[in-house]
Amino acid sequence: MPRPDPSLPDASVPDAGRRERKRQQTLDHLAQTAYRLFETLGYDAVTMEQIAAQADVAKGTLYNHFPVKEALLAHRFHGELAATLAELRPALRALPSFAQRLARILHASAHWSESHRAYLGPYLRYRLATLQPGARDGGRYPRSGLHELFASMIAEAQSSGQLRSDLPAERLAHQLQFLHLGAMLRWLDRPGTTLRAEFDAAIALFLHGAASGDEA
């Protein structure tokens, strides 16, 4: 029996990369279809069954990839946010301080959020639920990359002495992420306020805490 040529690809080994690309294409197709329906009919009016029919997939296929409408929304938003962060990175590197970089990111987030306000309620409820211990989605869906950016910026600021180094950067990034999401929820609950102002307050709280400044 002839031995296989080691220079040729092994047809018995699944092409994991190709499968993953196909899965991501399916996720993108479903999320884009859902978002078009949300824009046309309104988020609350759209059902999962309508999304499956419009995307030309079985209901079971849709539910296998996205168990709830909010997951479809999150997939769409995380893609947009990841692209925004990628565009911001050169400008962030040009800024000398952590405070300036954080303000640049959150002010860009405010601009994006204001144009998506109608969807932020269900998105944020879903996002906060997935941040709870034991509620992770196992990495099935792409993230925006914001948490990782926070963590790397914090670690760099700790190395340069701009931030305290007695707490892990990952822990501080987690707290910063909750401040970010909390500011958005507060803005949604208070018509007439500006998200940029809410973010500025969150930045001040993260950098300086809640102490009055009079403590010894």
Short mmCIF file of N, CA and C in Angstrom, two decimals, residues 89 98 101 147-157 169 173:
data_model
loop_
_atom_site.label_atom_id
_atom_site.label_comp_id
_atom_site.label_asym_id
_atom_site.label_seq_id
_atom_site.Cartn_x
_atom_site.Cartn_y
_atom_site.Cartn_z
N ARG A 89 -7.17 53.42 17.02
CA ARG A 89 -5.89 53.04 17.60
C ARG A 89 -4.73 53.99 17.24
N PHE A 98 -2.98 58.26 29.88
CA PHE A 98 -4.11 57.33 29.96
C PHE A 98 -5.43 58.08 29.99
N ARG A 101 -6.43 59.19 26.54
CA ARG A 101 -6.82 58.05 25.70
C ARG A 101 -8.21 57.54 26.08
N HIS A 147 -12.95 45.63 26.13
CA HIS A 147 -12.36 45.18 27.40
C HIS A 147 -10.86 44.93 27.25
N GLU A 148 -10.47 44.29 26.17
CA GLU A 148 -9.06 44.01 25.95
C GLU A 148 -8.27 45.31 25.77
N LEU A 149 -8.88 46.29 25.10
CA LEU A 149 -8.22 47.59 24.94
C LEU A 149 -8.07 48.28 26.28
N PHE A 150 -9.12 48.26 27.10
CA PHE A 150 -9.03 48.84 28.44
C PHE A 150 -7.88 48.19 29.22
N ALA A 151 -7.83 46.86 29.19
CA ALA A 151 -6.81 46.14 29.98
C ALA A 151 -5.40 46.49 29.52
N SER A 152 -5.18 46.56 28.21
CA SER A 152 -3.83 46.87 27.72
C SER A 152 -3.45 48.32 28.03
N MET A 153 -4.41 49.24 27.94
CA MET A 153 -4.14 50.63 28.27
C MET A 153 -3.82 50.79 29.75
N ILE A 154 -4.58 50.08 30.58
CA ILE A 154 -4.34 50.16 32.03
C ILE A 154 -2.98 49.58 32.38
N ALA A 155 -2.63 48.44 31.80
CA ALA A 155 -1.32 47.83 32.07
C ALA A 155 -0.19 48.76 31.67
N GLU A 156 -0.33 49.42 30.54
CA GLU A 156 0.69 50.37 30.09
C GLU A 156 0.78 51.56 31.03
N ALA A 157 -0.38 52.05 31.48
CA ALA A 157 -0.39 53.19 32.41
C ALA A 157 0.19 52.79 33.76
N ALA A 169 -4.39 44.65 36.16
CA ALA A 169 -5.00 45.42 35.08
C ALA A 169 -6.32 44.82 34.64
N ALA A 173 -9.81 46.78 34.50
CA ALA A 173 -10.53 46.86 33.23
C ALA A 173 -11.97 46.41 33.39
#
